Amino acid sequence: MNCGLEPVEILDLVSDVSSDGRFLENVAIIEISLDDGFKAARLPLQTFGDYSEETSSPGKKKAGKKVNFIPDTKRGMGVPFIRPRAGRPTAPQGKYGVPVYLVFPGEKGKLLTELAASADTFLQGRVGRTLFLPRAFSEFELKELDKLLRLFAAELKNKYTGGGNQGYGLVVLCIPFEGGPYRYEKKMPAAGDSRFVWLGDSVLHPGRSIVADLKILADQLKLSKTEEGAEMGRASRCDLCNRDTNDAVSVYSKAWPWMAPTWHPPFPERFKEGKEVTDLASAIGSLCPDCYTAMVVGAGIFKEVSGVLPTWLTKELFMPVASAGGREGAKKGGQVPSIIGSVVALPTRIAIRDDAELFREALDIYRRKTPPRSTRDRALQAITGFESTLPEDFDSDDYRLSMVYYTQANAEIHMRAVIEDVLPSTVAAIQGVLSGVLEDGADIRQQLGFHPSGWASARYESLPYLLIRAYGGCYLWQTLTNVLHRRTLGWDRFIAGVEARISGYAKSMVLGQGESSRGAYFSLKEEVYFYLIFRALYNGYHKEILSEGGTTLTDWRTMVKKITTSALDEMHFENTEELGFAAGYVVRQFGRQYYARLQKDFMQHRVMTFGSNLSPDDIWRRALSRFQEYALKLNFPLSGEFKKRAAIVECEYRRLREAVQKEKDEFIGAFWSGYMLAVPPEKDEDLQNDGESGRDL
């Protein structure tokens, strides 16, 4: 605010014009003149905006043209309104800074019908709550206004019932006078005028235009907010700036739902009258008009920089982490609650630089979430899960980021998580690790043979998605906090969940038929991709950010070379994961020849018989140790090179068998990775077209 926010910006922050522009579709302006007695006339019913036609595709059930209303929010700032978020929105409530009142159509236009029949109570209840009127209206004057309002209501009802109109509107009592928010001018404001907005041509004074002064409107709307705070108590000192004042009011604010009176903390008994606290100024605190205005404007900025987590990410929160079948069932589930997130940049030094213009530029990028103006404006969606931008001027460790996640139902706020004291440099480092992992992931996708059209790559660009899938929704907020505070990530829960899901998909693949088996096969393949992506992220995070060792599996390209082209005397494995990868690779190689001879899937026919869960010992007893036996019985040749390399893998299993029993999950996860990566992409495309999931051609 000290950088000189324009009046239109303040109105945008403290009103609902931009967020609920449908009320601008029908604007009923009643012009009132008090200069020479009382005179009132209605301007033609106006629409502050335009319409656009949208043609739906022929394949949809409701094909045809759809008309959308596009509000003119700049002009709408001349008739600013605030939509109630709690209680009955159609009833008068709170304080009106200017005489602009909302009109709702109601079910099947019921409210419009009632308003057209009798408008008496509509104006009486609202005018009494309106501040800054030049004078009160007499009973006769209110009746005259009611007559004009009924004419508007009837006209609006006809438009609504005729179709193509939403039925929402505004009633504006426009009283032009010197020093007021509305005035007469001889001509319309120039295009691009930042202070004045044209509302219409005067009926009472032909040849003149009625314009709105946005600065006065902004001041009146801010003061009306302060009066709302006074409803819950006054005090003689501001508890924020510690200034003595006679007009400090309670922190209660409809603009800031976290301070709504419906919140019930454990107040001391001395502040309660019955069960409710009526004096929040004494119980919680009070603010002077300047601080209260700052809170209201800040609430508007907080709302602007907030974003809703995408549905696919929120759904992931409620999916079981260790069940393949549970995941598939949850994907078909119903609605999930909307989770709102916000990033607040808090300065540790002076926030406003010497150059206020540059600071305002940065603030505008931060508020509007505009695309980066330079390579240093940082998009945060990959880290936070929702759209957010950190401008270059805030992207330093002179700031700390606070991230807040919550759900909101009317005025009820339910906190999900608060992550404080996040260094922008930490965010940058994590983004660097994630970018490197995704570059490597492109090669893995190619090797696995995924088609770009069926690949939801955006999900794997999201850190929250990776953490949810790795640890489960109930651990998201703690693990996200750990990452952003540079703490160690757990390994055991991740590898146990991956192994459980992989085993579930593998069993469905060998037991299923047709589409069922095909779906399980590709789910297994996608699970393998996740396993490789997350363990690469885990490695990069611990090595590059924590300067610690990561996991033990060598890069998959190096592993493939070791199994296929390295000298035999150099082909040994350091740990369980390397051994598991090698075992999966040679089993897939053998399975390709097995299928060519018998037209049967080797894993289903010999290894996972009767759909049993796959254990490391099953792989050794039924596959690794019996390749040559199967080849002799079925009379198909194995190359000498394959025999030697498969024999080394089998011997290495015997050597590391004790370690494998202790690290079963690591072995199984790596086994299926090697199994899937053993198939060339072009061969896998043939597999997809054939429809025989999991079988080698």
CSV table of N, CA and C in Angstrom, one decimal, residues 278-345:
chain,number,residue,atom,x,y,z
A,278,THR,N,-18.9,-11.9,22.5
A,278,THR,CA,-19.4,-10.7,21.7
A,278,THR,C,-18.4,-9.6,21.6
A,279,ASP,N,-17.4,-9.6,22.5
A,279,ASP,CA,-16.3,-8.5,22.5
A,279,ASP,C,-15.0,-9.1,22.1
A,280,LEU,N,-14.8,-9.3,20.7
A,280,LEU,CA,-13.6,-9.9,20.3
A,280,LEU,C,-12.4,-8.9,20.4
A,281,ALA,N,-12.7,-7.6,20.5
A,281,ALA,CA,-11.7,-6.6,20.7
A,281,ALA,C,-10.9,-6.9,22.0
A,282,SER,N,-11.6,-7.3,23.0
A,282,SER,CA,-11.0,-7.6,24.3
A,282,SER,C,-10.4,-9.0,24.3
A,283,ALA,N,-11.1,-9.9,23.7
A,283,ALA,CA,-10.7,-11.3,23.8
A,283,ALA,C,-9.5,-11.7,22.9
A,284,ILE,N,-9.4,-11.0,21.8
A,284,ILE,CA,-8.4,-11.4,20.8
A,284,ILE,C,-7.5,-10.2,20.6
A,285,GLY,N,-8.1,-9.1,20.2
A,285,GLY,CA,-7.3,-7.9,19.9
A,285,GLY,C,-8.0,-6.9,19.0
A,286,SER,N,-7.5,-5.7,18.9
A,286,SER,CA,-8.1,-4.7,18.1
A,286,SER,C,-7.1,-4.0,17.2
A,287,LEU,N,-7.7,-3.4,16.1
A,287,LEU,CA,-6.8,-2.7,15.1
A,287,LEU,C,-7.4,-1.3,14.8
A,288,CYS,N,-6.4,-0.4,14.6
A,288,CYS,CA,-6.8,0.9,14.2
A,288,CYS,C,-7.2,0.9,12.7
A,289,PRO,N,-7.9,1.9,12.2
A,289,PRO,CA,-8.4,1.9,10.8
A,289,PRO,C,-7.3,1.6,9.8
A,290,ASP,N,-6.1,2.2,10.0
A,290,ASP,CA,-5.0,1.9,9.0
A,290,ASP,C,-4.6,0.4,9.0
A,291,CYS,N,-4.4,-0.2,10.2
A,291,CYS,CA,-4.0,-1.6,10.3
A,291,CYS,C,-5.1,-2.5,9.9
A,292,TYR,N,-6.4,-2.1,10.2
A,292,TYR,CA,-7.5,-2.9,9.7
A,292,TYR,C,-7.6,-2.9,8.2
A,293,THR,N,-7.4,-1.7,7.6
A,293,THR,CA,-7.4,-1.6,6.1
A,293,THR,C,-6.3,-2.5,5.5
A,294,ALA,N,-5.1,-2.5,6.2
A,294,ALA,CA,-4.0,-3.3,5.7
A,294,ALA,C,-4.4,-4.8,5.8
A,295,MET,N,-5.1,-5.2,6.8
A,295,MET,CA,-5.5,-6.6,6.9
A,295,MET,C,-6.4,-7.0,5.8
A,296,VAL,N,-7.4,-6.1,5.5
A,296,VAL,CA,-8.4,-6.4,4.5
A,296,VAL,C,-7.7,-6.5,3.1
A,297,VAL,N,-6.8,-5.5,2.8
A,297,VAL,CA,-6.1,-5.5,1.5
A,297,VAL,C,-5.2,-6.8,1.5
A,298,GLY,N,-4.5,-7.1,2.6
A,298,GLY,CA,-3.7,-8.3,2.7
A,298,GLY,C,-4.5,-9.5,2.5
A,299,ALA,N,-5.7,-9.6,3.0
A,299,ALA,CA,-6.5,-10.7,2.8
A,299,ALA,C,-6.8,-10.9,1.3
A,300,GLY,N,-7.0,-9.8,0.6
A,300,GLY,CA,-7.3,-9.8,-0.8
A,300,GLY,C,-6.0,-10.4,-1.6
A,301,ILE,N,-4.8,-9.9,-1.2
A,301,ILE,CA,-3.6,-10.4,-1.8
A,301,ILE,C,-3.4,-11.9,-1.5
A,302,PHE,N,-3.7,-12.3,-0.3
A,302,PHE,CA,-3.5,-13.7,0.1
A,302,PHE,C,-4.4,-14.6,-0.8
A,303,LYS,N,-5.7,-14.1,-1.0
A,303,LYS,CA,-6.6,-14.8,-1.9
A,303,LYS,C,-6.1,-14.9,-3.3
A,304,GLU,N,-5.5,-13.8,-3.8
A,304,GLU,CA,-4.9,-13.7,-5.2
A,304,GLU,C,-3.8,-14.7,-5.4
A,305,VAL,N,-2.9,-14.8,-4.4
A,305,VAL,CA,-1.7,-15.7,-4.6
A,305,VAL,C,-2.0,-17.1,-4.2
A,306,SER,N,-3.2,-17.4,-3.8
A,306,SER,CA,-3.6,-18.8,-3.5
A,306,SER,C,-4.0,-19.5,-4.7
A,307,GLY,N,-4.0,-20.8,-4.7
A,307,GLY,CA,-4.4,-21.6,-5.8
A,307,GLY,C,-5.0,-22.9,-5.3
A,308,VAL,N,-5.8,-23.5,-6.1
A,308,VAL,CA,-6.4,-24.8,-5.8
A,308,VAL,C,-5.6,-26.0,-6.3
A,309,LEU,N,-5.3,-27.0,-5.5
A,309,LEU,CA,-4.6,-28.1,-6.0
A,309,LEU,C,-5.4,-28.8,-7.1
A,310,PRO,N,-4.8,-29.3,-8.2
A,310,PRO,CA,-5.6,-30.0,-9.2
A,310,PRO,C,-6.3,-31.2,-8.7
A,311,THR,N,-7.4,-31.6,-9.2
A,311,THR,CA,-8.2,-32.7,-8.7
A,311,THR,C,-7.4,-34.0,-8.8
A,312,TRP,N,-6.6,-34.2,-9.8
A,312,TRP,CA,-5.8,-35.4,-9.9
A,312,TRP,C,-4.8,-35.6,-8.8
A,313,LEU,N,-4.3,-34.4,-8.3
A,313,LEU,CA,-3.4,-34.4,-7.2
A,313,LEU,C,-4.1,-34.7,-5.9
A,314,THR,N,-5.2,-34.0,-5.7
A,314,THR,CA,-6.0,-34.2,-4.5
A,314,THR,C,-6.5,-35.7,-4.4
A,315,LYS,N,-6.9,-36.2,-5.5
A,315,LYS,CA,-7.4,-37.6,-5.5
A,315,LYS,C,-6.3,-38.6,-5.0
A,316,GLU,N,-5.0,-38.2,-5.4
A,316,GLU,CA,-3.9,-39.1,-5.1
A,316,GLU,C,-3.7,-39.1,-3.5
A,317,LEU,N,-4.1,-38.1,-2.9
A,317,LEU,CA,-4.0,-38.0,-1.4
A,317,LEU,C,-4.8,-39.1,-0.7
A,318,PHE,N,-5.9,-39.5,-1.4
A,318,PHE,CA,-6.8,-40.5,-0.7
A,318,PHE,C,-6.7,-41.9,-1.3
A,319,MET,N,-5.6,-42.1,-2.1
A,319,MET,CA,-5.4,-43.5,-2.6
A,319,MET,C,-4.5,-44.3,-1.7
A,320,PRO,N,-4.8,-45.6,-1.5
A,320,PRO,CA,-3.9,-46.4,-0.7
A,320,PRO,C,-2.5,-46.5,-1.3
A,321,VAL,N,-1.5,-46.5,-0.4
A,321,VAL,CA,-0.2,-46.5,-0.9
A,321,VAL,C,0.4,-47.9,-1.2
A,322,ALA,N,-0.2,-48.9,-0.6
A,322,ALA,CA,0.4,-50.3,-0.8
A,322,ALA,C,-0.5,-51.3,-1.4
A,323,SER,N,-1.4,-50.8,-2.2
A,323,SER,CA,-2.4,-51.7,-2.8
A,323,SER,C,-2.6,-51.4,-4.3
A,324,ALA,N,-2.3,-52.3,-5.2
A,324,ALA,CA,-2.5,-52.0,-6.6
A,324,ALA,C,-4.0,-51.9,-6.9
A,325,GLY,N,-4.8,-52.9,-6.4
A,325,GLY,CA,-6.2,-52.9,-6.6
A,325,GLY,C,-6.9,-51.8,-5.9
A,326,GLY,N,-6.4,-51.3,-4.8
A,326,GLY,CA,-7.0,-50.2,-4.1
A,326,GLY,C,-6.8,-48.9,-4.9
A,327,ARG,N,-5.6,-48.8,-5.5
A,327,ARG,CA,-5.4,-47.6,-6.4
A,327,ARG,C,-6.3,-47.6,-7.6
A,328,GLU,N,-6.5,-48.7,-8.2
A,328,GLU,CA,-7.3,-48.7,-9.4
A,328,GLU,C,-8.8,-48.4,-9.0
A,329,GLY,N,-9.2,-48.9,-7.8
A,329,GLY,CA,-10.6,-48.6,-7.4
A,329,GLY,C,-10.7,-47.1,-7.0
A,330,ALA,N,-9.7,-46.5,-6.4
A,330,ALA,CA,-9.8,-45.1,-6.0
A,330,ALA,C,-9.8,-44.2,-7.2
A,331,LYS,N,-9.2,-44.6,-8.3
A,331,LYS,CA,-9.2,-43.8,-9.5
A,331,LYS,C,-10.6,-43.6,-10.0
A,332,LYS,N,-11.5,-44.5,-9.7
A,332,LYS,CA,-12.9,-44.4,-10.2
A,332,LYS,C,-13.8,-43.8,-9.1
A,333,GLY,N,-13.2,-43.3,-8.0
A,333,GLY,CA,-13.9,-42.7,-6.9
A,333,GLY,C,-14.6,-41.4,-7.3
A,334,GLY,N,-15.4,-40.9,-6.3
A,334,GLY,CA,-16.2,-39.7,-6.5
A,334,GLY,C,-15.4,-38.5,-6.2
A,335,GLN,N,-16.1,-37.5,-5.6
A,335,GLN,CA,-15.6,-36.2,-5.4
A,335,GLN,C,-14.6,-36.2,-4.2
A,336,VAL,N,-13.6,-35.3,-4.3
A,336,VAL,CA,-12.7,-35.1,-3.2
A,336,VAL,C,-12.8,-33.6,-2.8
A,337,PRO,N,-12.4,-33.3,-1.5
A,337,PRO,CA,-12.5,-31.9,-1.1
A,337,PRO,C,-11.4,-31.1,-1.9
A,338,SER,N,-11.7,-29.8,-2.1
A,338,SER,CA,-10.8,-28.9,-2.8
A,338,SER,C,-9.8,-28.4,-1.7
A,339,ILE,N,-8.5,-28.5,-2.0
A,339,ILE,CA,-7.5,-28.1,-1.1
A,339,ILE,C,-6.9,-26.8,-1.7
A,340,ILE,N,-6.8,-25.7,-0.9
A,340,ILE,CA,-6.3,-24.5,-1.3
A,340,ILE,C,-4.9,-24.3,-0.8
A,341,GLY,N,-4.0,-23.8,-1.6
A,341,GLY,CA,-2.6,-23.5,-1.1
A,341,GLY,C,-2.2,-22.1,-1.4
A,342,SER,N,-1.3,-21.6,-0.5
A,342,SER,CA,-0.9,-20.2,-0.7
A,342,SER,C,0.6,-20.1,-0.3
A,343,VAL,N,1.4,-19.3,-1.0
A,343,VAL,CA,2.8,-19.1,-0.7
A,343,VAL,C,2.9,-17.6,-0.3
A,344,VAL,N,3.4,-17.3,0.9
A,344,VAL,CA,3.6,-15.9,1.3
A,344,VAL,C,5.1,-15.7,1.4
A,345,ALA,N,5.6,-14.7,0.8
A,345,ALA,CA,7.0,-14.3,0.9
A,345,ALA,C,7.1,-13.3,2.0
